[in-house]
Amino acid sequence: MIKKTIVAAMILFLVFSYRERVAAHAADCYDACSTACVQSNTRLMQRCDRKCQIKCGPDSTVKEHVDEAING
């Protein structure tokens, strides 16, 4: 009886362990930067968001580095 339970548990473990894995990455520079801006203080969150807008603006070279990291 115990062996059947262990075998059933192992089969369930194998079935659920083969799920598709998705690699998380940011789609662009602003998304990557603003993800780190989560704060309980709205003033600090707005400040961080503004820094991301400056960092990832049209004149930024960060976007090129993010694209290289995503595309390999």
PDB file of C-alpha atoms in Angstrom:
ATOM      1  CA  MET A   1       0.000   0.000   0.000  1.00  0.00           C
ATOM      2  CA  ILE A   2       2.778   2.441   0.893  1.00  0.00           C
ATOM      3  CA  LYS A   3       4.684   1.576  -2.296  1.00  0.00           C
ATOM      4  CA  LYS A   4       1.618   2.372  -4.415  1.00  0.00           C
ATOM      5  CA  THR A   5       1.229   5.725  -2.662  1.00  0.00           C
ATOM      6  CA  ILE A   6       4.891   6.560  -3.231  1.00  0.00           C
ATOM      7  CA  VAL A   7       4.683   5.556  -6.905  1.00  0.00           C
ATOM      8  CA  ALA A   8       1.525   7.642  -7.376  1.00  0.00           C
ATOM      9  CA  ALA A   9       3.210  10.626  -5.707  1.00  0.00           C
ATOM     10  CA  MET A  10       6.266  10.247  -7.952  1.00  0.00           C
ATOM     11  CA  ILE A  11       4.093  10.077 -11.071  1.00  0.00           C
ATOM     12  CA  LEU A  12       2.248  13.230 -10.033  1.00  0.00           C
ATOM     13  CA  PHE A  13       5.561  14.923  -9.307  1.00  0.00           C
ATOM     14  CA  LEU A  14       6.875  14.043 -12.772  1.00  0.00           C
ATOM     15  CA  VAL A  15       3.695  15.209 -14.496  1.00  0.00           C
ATOM     16  CA  PHE A  16       3.706  18.582 -12.779  1.00  0.00           C
ATOM     17  CA  SER A  17       7.458  19.146 -13.092  1.00  0.00           C
ATOM     18  CA  TYR A  18       7.386  19.159 -16.912  1.00  0.00           C
ATOM     19  CA  ARG A  19       5.511  22.408 -17.250  1.00  0.00           C
ATOM     20  CA  GLU A  20       6.779  24.983 -19.703  1.00  0.00           C
ATOM     21  CA  ARG A  21       9.237  27.404 -18.165  1.00  0.00           C
ATOM     22  CA  VAL A  22       9.146  31.032 -19.242  1.00  0.00           C
ATOM     23  CA  ALA A  23      12.180  33.255 -18.860  1.00  0.00           C
ATOM     24  CA  ALA A  24      11.245  36.631 -17.485  1.00  0.00           C
ATOM     25  CA  HIS A  25      12.894  39.610 -19.123  1.00  0.00           C
ATOM     26  CA  ALA A  26      11.972  43.190 -19.759  1.00  0.00           C
ATOM     27  CA  ALA A  27      10.725  44.117 -23.194  1.00  0.00           C
ATOM     28  CA  ASP A  28      12.447  47.475 -23.153  1.00  0.00           C
ATOM     29  CA  CYS A  29      14.635  49.781 -21.064  1.00  0.00           C
ATOM     30  CA  TYR A  30      11.764  51.680 -19.454  1.00  0.00           C
ATOM     31  CA  ASP A  31       9.985  48.484 -18.444  1.00  0.00           C
ATOM     32  CA  ALA A  32      13.157  47.087 -16.887  1.00  0.00           C
ATOM     33  CA  CYS A  33      13.818  50.300 -14.983  1.00  0.00           C
ATOM     34  CA  SER A  34      10.274  51.048 -13.820  1.00  0.00           C
ATOM     35  CA  THR A  35       9.836  47.527 -12.438  1.00  0.00           C
ATOM     36  CA  ALA A  36      12.268  48.489  -9.687  1.00  0.00           C
ATOM     37  CA  CYS A  37      10.287  51.654  -8.842  1.00  0.00           C
ATOM     38  CA  VAL A  38       7.646  49.955  -6.690  1.00  0.00           C
ATOM     39  CA  GLN A  39       7.449  51.962  -3.463  1.00  0.00           C
ATOM     40  CA  SER A  40       4.847  52.590  -0.812  1.00  0.00           C
ATOM     41  CA  ASN A  41       5.807  56.276  -0.879  1.00  0.00           C
ATOM     42  CA  THR A  42       4.318  57.831  -4.039  1.00  0.00           C
ATOM     43  CA  ARG A  43       6.827  60.685  -4.062  1.00  0.00           C
ATOM     44  CA  LEU A  44       9.751  58.258  -4.216  1.00  0.00           C
ATOM     45  CA  MET A  45       7.980  56.180  -6.847  1.00  0.00           C
ATOM     46  CA  GLN A  46       7.408  59.250  -9.044  1.00  0.00           C
ATOM     47  CA  ARG A  47      11.028  60.285  -8.574  1.00  0.00           C
ATOM     48  CA  CYS A  48      12.243  56.842  -9.608  1.00  0.00           C
ATOM     49  CA  ASP A  49       9.886  56.851 -12.598  1.00  0.00           C
ATOM     50  CA  ARG A  50      11.235  60.233 -13.714  1.00  0.00           C
ATOM     51  CA  LYS A  51      14.793  58.902 -13.477  1.00  0.00           C
ATOM     52  CA  CYS A  52      13.746  55.989 -15.680  1.00  0.00           C
ATOM     53  CA  GLN A  53      12.294  58.383 -18.241  1.00  0.00           C
ATOM     54  CA  ILE A  54      15.599  60.266 -18.337  1.00  0.00           C
ATOM     55  CA  LYS A  55      17.700  57.097 -18.368  1.00  0.00           C
ATOM     56  CA  CYS A  56      15.655  55.420 -21.103  1.00  0.00           C
ATOM     57  CA  GLY A  57      14.837  58.475 -23.186  1.00  0.00           C
ATOM     58  CA  PRO A  58      15.418  58.750 -26.950  1.00  0.00           C
ATOM     59  CA  ASP A  59      19.073  59.802 -26.471  1.00  0.00           C
ATOM     60  CA  SER A  60      19.901  56.842 -24.239  1.00  0.00           C
ATOM     61  CA  THR A  61      22.288  54.041 -25.203  1.00  0.00           C
ATOM     62  CA  VAL A  62      20.799  51.722 -22.559  1.00  0.00           C
ATOM     63  CA  LYS A  63      18.167  50.474 -25.036  1.00  0.00           C
ATOM     64  CA  GLU A  64      20.886  49.045 -27.255  1.00  0.00           C
ATOM     65  CA  HIS A  65      22.354  47.090 -24.333  1.00  0.00           C
ATOM     66  CA  VAL A  66      18.934  45.730 -23.339  1.00  0.00           C
ATOM     67  CA  ASP A  67      18.262  44.636 -26.933  1.00  0.00           C
ATOM     68  CA  GLU A  68      21.659  42.909 -27.075  1.00  0.00           C
ATOM     69  CA  ALA A  69      20.939  41.060 -23.831  1.00  0.00           C
ATOM     70  CA  ILE A  70      17.532  39.879 -25.052  1.00  0.00           C
ATOM     71  CA  ASN A  71      18.604  38.875 -28.553  1.00  0.00           C
ATOM     72  CA  GLY A  72      21.952  37.414 -27.516  1.00  0.00           C
TER      73      GLY A  72
END
